[in-house]
Amino acid sequence: MNDIRERSLSWGQALVLSAAAVPMVAFGGLGAWGTYSNITSVFHRSATALGVVAAGEGATLVLALTLVGLTMLGQSSPAAVRVGLWTLPAVASLTGAAVAPTGTESVVFAFTPMAMCVAAEGMGLLARRIVVYRTGVDADAQRRNAAVMQRLAYHRARAANHPEEGARKDSELKSWKLAKKVGTGDALLGAHLVGVQRERMTAGADSALAGMFALPVTAPAPGVTLAPESPAVEGANEESVTPPVTEEDTQVTAEVETVPPEPVTPVTAPVTPPVTLEEIAAVAGVPTPQAGEPLTDAQLVVVLRHLRYSDDPPLSYRQAVTAFREGGFVGGEQRVRKAWGSLMSHEESEA
């Protein structure tokens, strides 16, 4: 399940991409036709020329179609396919340079097969970008990152547990070099990091602006007393209202003071246990959301509801998003905003 919903190409995008693909195919075909003409002019045999074109441009075309097909299926291309896209035109180029009768024609014969190589690479790159745009999955980037992470895990374990000190130091150095390659070329990882930093910058800017535009506390004007009445007035009121104390009152007061007070048992209000994430997910009828795993729209609403009411008063959007990221949950900024809007609409309808 992908974090980004599958998007479809608009009519204008499909038209522009098709227009960009046509010249690639056309120039690749022209390169093959040029190689055929060059070999025919030397050997004067069509079969020989067709064999050279099939071994060079034809094999390159097969690898290019394989690359495009695997990319459209969301799969990474094997290294042999990528190497063959450059090796076969290079062999055809060397063949043309070797059979050319003159030095000038050698340069022309060597340069002609490279048109198919560029066309194949261009088609593969275009197909890959289309798949990444529509599905949000870059299979080649994921394959590279998986290989880097596997090597990094091995060298970290070797650096920590290998019995030889030299091997530990070697793996320590290699692990730091591999750390520079983690996430290289992964556009989705970059987008997620930018989204997280954008939320943090928004929260920081909000705190700074709140401190700048907060209303100051107004001090009382000179001569104005906010306390109740003065002691003199209180004493005067007490003298005018309090009746004189008689001897009988003193005896009653002494008797009351000798009676020990009864112990008072404190009344503790019942504590309501907080609702867990599993309970909210069960009520919503969705699997319990797990940190680090892609979430559905319903699971996003469940997580945001749990985070919003995890404190009193309920958290705001920025506070909930910060807790969402700190909890390790996965979700794009647009999907999180949409889920928050759905949560707020549900609260308004209940109110």
Coordinates of C-alpha atoms in Angstrom, one line a residue:
M1 CA 0.0 0.0 0.0
N2 CA 1.4 3.3 -1.0
D3 CA 1.4 6.5 0.9
I4 CA 0.5 8.5 -2.2
R5 CA -2.7 7.8 -4.0
E6 CA -2.4 6.7 -7.6
R7 CA -2.8 9.7 -9.9
S8 CA -3.9 9.7 -13.5
L9 CA -2.3 11.8 -16.2
S10 CA -4.3 14.7 -17.5
W11 CA -5.1 15.0 -21.2
G12 CA -2.4 17.7 -21.7
Q13 CA 0.2 15.7 -19.8
A14 CA -0.4 12.6 -21.9
L15 CA -0.2 14.6 -25.1
V16 CA 3.1 16.3 -24.2
L17 CA 4.6 13.0 -23.1
S18 CA 3.5 11.3 -26.3
A19 CA 5.0 14.1 -28.3
A20 CA 8.3 13.7 -26.4
A21 CA 8.4 10.0 -27.0
V22 CA 7.8 10.2 -30.8
P23 CA 11.2 11.9 -31.6
M24 CA 13.0 9.4 -29.4
V25 CA 11.6 6.5 -31.4
A26 CA 12.1 8.3 -34.7
F27 CA 15.8 9.2 -34.1
G28 CA 16.5 5.7 -32.8
G29 CA 15.1 4.3 -36.1
L30 CA 17.1 6.8 -38.1
G31 CA 20.3 5.7 -36.3
A32 CA 19.5 2.0 -37.3
W33 CA 18.8 3.0 -40.9
G34 CA 22.1 5.0 -41.0
T35 CA 24.0 1.9 -39.7
Y36 CA 22.4 -0.3 -42.3
S37 CA 23.4 2.2 -45.1
N38 CA 26.9 2.4 -43.8
I39 CA 27.5 -1.3 -43.6
T40 CA 25.8 -1.8 -47.0
S41 CA 28.2 0.7 -48.6
V42 CA 31.2 -1.3 -47.4
F43 CA 30.1 -4.9 -47.9
H44 CA 27.4 -4.4 -50.6
R45 CA 25.3 -7.2 -49.0
S46 CA 22.0 -6.4 -47.3
A47 CA 22.1 -9.6 -45.2
T48 CA 25.4 -8.5 -43.6
A49 CA 24.1 -5.0 -42.9
L50 CA 20.9 -6.4 -41.4
G51 CA 22.9 -8.7 -39.1
V52 CA 25.0 -5.8 -37.9
V53 CA 21.9 -3.7 -37.3
A54 CA 20.1 -6.6 -35.5
A55 CA 23.1 -7.2 -33.3
G56 CA 23.5 -3.5 -32.4
E57 CA 20.4 -1.4 -32.7
G58 CA 18.0 -4.4 -32.7
A59 CA 19.3 -5.9 -29.5
T60 CA 19.4 -2.4 -27.9
L61 CA 15.7 -2.0 -28.9
V62 CA 14.8 -5.3 -27.2
L63 CA 16.5 -4.2 -24.0
A64 CA 14.8 -0.8 -24.2
L65 CA 11.4 -2.4 -24.5
T66 CA 12.3 -4.7 -21.6
L67 CA 13.3 -1.7 -19.5
V68 CA 10.1 0.2 -20.3
G69 CA 7.9 -2.9 -19.6
L70 CA 9.5 -3.6 -16.2
T71 CA 9.3 0.1 -15.3
M72 CA 5.6 0.3 -16.2
L73 CA 5.0 -2.8 -14.0
G74 CA 6.6 -1.0 -11.1
Q75 CA 9.7 -3.2 -11.0
S76 CA 13.3 -2.3 -11.0
S77 CA 15.4 -3.0 -14.0
P78 CA 18.3 -5.6 -13.7
A79 CA 21.8 -4.3 -14.0
A80 CA 22.4 -6.5 -17.1
V81 CA 19.7 -4.5 -18.9
R82 CA 21.2 -1.2 -18.0
V83 CA 24.7 -2.3 -19.0
G84 CA 23.5 -3.8 -22.3
L85 CA 21.8 -0.5 -23.3
W86 CA 25.3 1.0 -23.5
T87 CA 27.4 -2.0 -24.3
L88 CA 25.6 -3.1 -27.5
P89 CA 25.6 0.3 -29.2
A90 CA 29.3 0.7 -28.2
V91 CA 30.0 -2.7 -29.9
A92 CA 28.1 -1.6 -33.0
S93 CA 30.0 1.7 -32.9
L94 CA 33.4 -0.1 -32.8
T95 CA 32.3 -2.4 -35.6
G96 CA 31.4 0.6 -37.8
A97 CA 34.7 2.3 -37.0
A98 CA 36.6 -0.9 -37.9
V99 CA 35.0 -1.5 -41.3
A100 CA 35.0 2.2 -42.5
P101 CA 37.3 2.6 -45.4
T102 CA 38.7 6.1 -44.4
G103 CA 39.3 7.9 -41.2
T104 CA 36.5 10.4 -41.8
E105 CA 34.0 7.7 -42.5
S106 CA 35.3 5.8 -39.4
V107 CA 34.1 8.7 -37.2
V108 CA 30.7 8.8 -38.9
F109 CA 30.2 5.1 -38.7
A110 CA 31.2 5.0 -35.0
F111 CA 28.8 7.9 -34.1
T112 CA 25.7 6.6 -35.9
P113 CA 24.7 3.7 -33.5
M114 CA 24.7 6.0 -30.5
A115 CA 21.3 7.4 -31.5
M116 CA 19.6 4.1 -30.5
C117 CA 21.4 4.2 -27.2
V118 CA 20.2 7.7 -26.3
A119 CA 16.6 6.9 -27.6
A120 CA 16.5 3.8 -25.4
E121 CA 17.7 5.6 -22.3
G122 CA 15.3 8.5 -22.9
M123 CA 12.3 6.1 -23.2
G124 CA 13.3 4.3 -20.1
L125 CA 13.7 7.5 -18.1
L126 CA 10.3 8.8 -19.3
A127 CA 8.5 5.6 -18.4
R128 CA 10.1 5.6 -15.0
R129 CA 9.0 9.2 -14.3
I130 CA 5.5 8.5 -15.4
V131 CA 5.3 5.5 -13.0
V132 CA 6.7 7.6 -10.1
Y133 CA 4.2 10.4 -10.8
R134 CA 1.2 8.1 -10.9
T135 CA 2.0 5.6 -8.2
G136 CA 4.6 7.4 -6.0
V137 CA 6.9 4.3 -6.2
D138 CA 10.4 4.5 -7.6
A139 CA 11.4 0.9 -7.9
D140 CA 15.0 1.7 -8.9
A141 CA 15.5 4.0 -6.0
Q142 CA 14.0 1.5 -3.6
R143 CA 16.3 -1.2 -5.0
R144 CA 19.4 1.0 -4.5
N145 CA 18.4 2.0 -1.0
A146 CA 17.7 -1.6 0.0
A147 CA 21.1 -2.6 -1.2
V148 CA 22.8 0.2 0.7
M149 CA 20.8 -0.5 3.9
Q150 CA 21.7 -4.2 3.7
R151 CA 25.4 -3.4 3.3
L152 CA 25.2 -0.8 6.1
A153 CA 23.6 -3.3 8.5
Y154 CA 26.3 -5.8 7.7
H155 CA 29.1 -3.4 8.3
R156 CA 27.5 -2.0 11.5
A157 CA 27.2 -5.6 12.9
R158 CA 30.8 -6.4 11.8
A159 CA 32.1 -3.2 13.4
A160 CA 30.5 -4.0 16.7
N161 CA 31.1 -7.7 17.0
H162 CA 34.0 -8.8 14.8
P163 CA 36.9 -10.3 16.8
E164 CA 39.6 -8.6 14.8
E165 CA 40.2 -4.9 15.5
G166 CA 41.3 -4.2 12.0
A167 CA 38.1 -5.6 10.6
R168 CA 36.0 -3.6 13.0
K169 CA 37.8 -0.3 12.0
D170 CA 37.4 -1.2 8.3
S171 CA 33.7 -1.8 8.7
E172 CA 33.3 1.4 10.8
L173 CA 34.8 3.5 8.0
K174 CA 32.7 1.7 5.3
S175 CA 29.5 2.2 7.3
W176 CA 30.1 6.0 7.4
K177 CA 30.7 6.0 3.7
L178 CA 27.5 4.0 3.0
A179 CA 25.6 6.4 5.3
K180 CA 26.1 9.2 2.7
K181 CA 24.3 7.1 0.1
V182 CA 21.1 6.4 2.1
G183 CA 18.1 7.9 0.4
T184 CA 20.1 9.1 -2.6
G185 CA 17.7 9.6 -5.6
D186 CA 14.6 8.8 -3.5
A187 CA 12.2 11.6 -4.3
L188 CA 9.5 10.3 -1.9
L189 CA 11.9 10.3 1.0
G190 CA 12.9 13.9 0.2
A191 CA 9.2 14.9 0.0
H192 CA 8.5 13.4 3.4
L193 CA 11.5 15.1 5.0
V194 CA 10.5 18.4 3.5
G195 CA 7.0 17.9 4.9
V196 CA 8.2 17.2 8.4
Q197 CA 10.5 20.2 8.3
R198 CA 7.7 22.4 7.0
E199 CA 5.5 21.4 9.9
R200 CA 8.3 22.1 12.4
M201 CA 9.0 25.5 10.8
T202 CA 5.3 26.3 10.8
A203 CA 5.1 25.5 14.5
G204 CA 8.2 27.5 15.3
A205 CA 6.9 30.5 13.3
D206 CA 3.6 30.2 15.1
S207 CA 5.3 30.3 18.5
A208 CA 7.4 33.2 17.5
L209 CA 4.5 35.2 16.2
A210 CA 2.4 34.3 19.3
G211 CA 5.1 35.8 21.5
M212 CA 5.4 38.9 19.4
F213 CA 1.7 39.7 19.1
A214 CA 0.6 38.6 22.6
L215 CA -1.3 41.3 24.6
P216 CA 0.8 42.8 27.4
V217 CA -0.4 42.7 31.0
T218 CA -1.5 46.2 31.9
A219 CA -0.2 47.4 35.3
P220 CA -2.6 49.3 37.6
A221 CA -2.4 53.1 37.5
P222 CA -0.7 55.0 40.3
G223 CA -2.9 55.5 43.3
V224 CA -5.3 52.7 42.4
T225 CA -5.5 49.8 44.9
L226 CA -6.8 46.5 43.7
A227 CA -6.9 45.0 47.3
P228 CA -10.2 44.8 49.2
E229 CA -10.7 47.3 51.9
S230 CA -8.0 48.8 54.1
P231 CA -7.4 47.4 57.7
A232 CA -8.8 50.5 59.3
V233 CA -12.1 50.2 57.4
E234 CA -12.3 46.5 58.2
G235 CA -11.6 47.2 61.9
A236 CA -14.3 49.9 61.9
N237 CA -16.8 47.6 60.3
E238 CA -16.0 44.9 62.8
E239 CA -16.5 47.2 65.7
S240 CA -19.8 48.4 64.4
V241 CA -21.2 45.0 63.6
T242 CA -19.7 42.6 66.2
P243 CA -21.7 42.4 69.4
P244 CA -20.0 42.3 72.8
V245 CA -18.8 38.9 74.1
T246 CA -20.5 37.8 77.3
E247 CA -19.4 35.2 79.9
E248 CA -22.0 32.7 78.7
D249 CA -20.6 32.9 75.2
T250 CA -17.1 32.2 76.5
Q251 CA -18.3 29.1 78.3
V252 CA -20.1 27.7 75.3
T253 CA -17.1 28.4 73.1
A254 CA -14.8 26.5 75.6
E255 CA -17.2 23.5 75.6
V256 CA -17.3 23.4 71.8
E257 CA -13.5 23.6 71.6
T258 CA -13.1 20.6 73.9
V259 CA -15.1 18.3 71.5
P260 CA -12.7 16.6 69.1
P261 CA -13.6 16.9 65.4
E262 CA -14.7 13.9 63.5
P263 CA -12.3 12.6 60.9
V264 CA -13.2 13.6 57.3
T265 CA -12.8 10.9 54.7
P266 CA -11.6 12.4 51.4
V267 CA -13.9 11.7 48.4
T268 CA -12.0 10.6 45.3
A269 CA -13.7 11.1 42.0
P270 CA -13.8 8.0 39.8
V271 CA -10.9 7.9 37.3
T272 CA -12.0 7.2 33.7
P273 CA -9.3 5.2 32.0
P274 CA -8.1 6.8 28.7
V275 CA -9.4 5.3 25.4
T276 CA -6.6 3.4 23.7
L277 CA -5.7 3.5 20.0
E278 CA -6.7 -0.2 19.7
E279 CA -10.2 0.6 21.1
I280 CA -10.8 3.5 18.7
A281 CA -9.6 1.4 15.8
A282 CA -12.0 -1.4 16.8
V283 CA -14.9 1.0 17.0
A284 CA -14.0 2.4 13.6
G285 CA -13.7 -1.2 12.2
V286 CA -10.2 -0.8 10.8
P287 CA -6.9 -2.6 11.7
T288 CA -4.9 -1.0 14.5
P289 CA -2.5 1.6 13.0
Q290 CA 1.1 0.8 13.4
A291 CA 4.0 3.3 13.5
G292 CA 6.2 3.2 10.4
E293 CA 3.6 1.5 8.2
P294 CA 1.5 3.2 5.5
L295 CA -2.0 4.0 6.8
T296 CA -5.3 4.2 5.1
D297 CA -7.5 7.3 5.2
A298 CA -9.7 5.7 7.9
Q299 CA -6.6 4.8 10.0
L300 CA -5.3 8.3 9.7
V301 CA -8.5 9.6 11.2
V302 CA -8.3 7.1 14.0
V303 CA -4.7 8.1 14.9
L304 CA -5.5 11.8 14.8
R305 CA -8.6 11.3 17.0
H306 CA -6.5 9.4 19.5
L307 CA -3.8 12.0 19.6
R308 CA -6.2 15.0 19.7
Y309 CA -8.0 13.6 22.9
S310 CA -4.8 12.3 24.5
D311 CA -4.6 15.6 26.5
D312 CA -6.9 18.1 28.1
P313 CA -7.7 20.4 26.5
P314 CA -7.7 18.6 23.1
L315 CA -4.7 19.2 20.9
S316 CA -4.7 21.6 18.0
Y317 CA -3.8 20.6 14.4
R318 CA -0.2 21.6 14.7
Q319 CA 0.2 19.8 18.1
A320 CA -1.5 16.7 16.8
V321 CA 0.7 16.7 13.7
T322 CA 3.8 17.1 15.8
A323 CA 2.7 14.1 18.0
F324 CA 1.9 12.2 14.8
R325 CA 5.5 12.6 13.5
E326 CA 7.1 12.0 16.9
G327 CA 5.1 8.8 17.2
G328 CA 6.6 7.5 14.0
F329 CA 3.4 7.3 12.0
V330 CA 3.6 7.6 8.2
G331 CA 1.4 10.0 6.2
G332 CA 1.7 12.7 3.6
E333 CA 0.9 16.3 4.5
Q334 CA -2.1 16.5 2.2
R335 CA -3.6 13.3 3.5
V336 CA -3.1 14.3 7.1
R337 CA -4.8 17.7 6.5
K338 CA -7.7 15.9 4.7
A339 CA -8.1 13.4 7.6
W340 CA -8.0 16.3 10.1
G341 CA -10.8 18.1 8.2
S342 CA -12.8 14.9 8.2
L343 CA -12.3 14.6 12.0
M344 CA -13.4 18.2 12.5
S345 CA -16.5 17.8 10.3
H346 CA -17.5 14.7 12.3
E347 CA -17.1 16.6 15.6
E348 CA -19.2 19.5 14.3
S349 CA -21.9 17.1 13.1
E350 CA -21.9 15.5 16.6
A351 CA -22.2 18.9 18.2

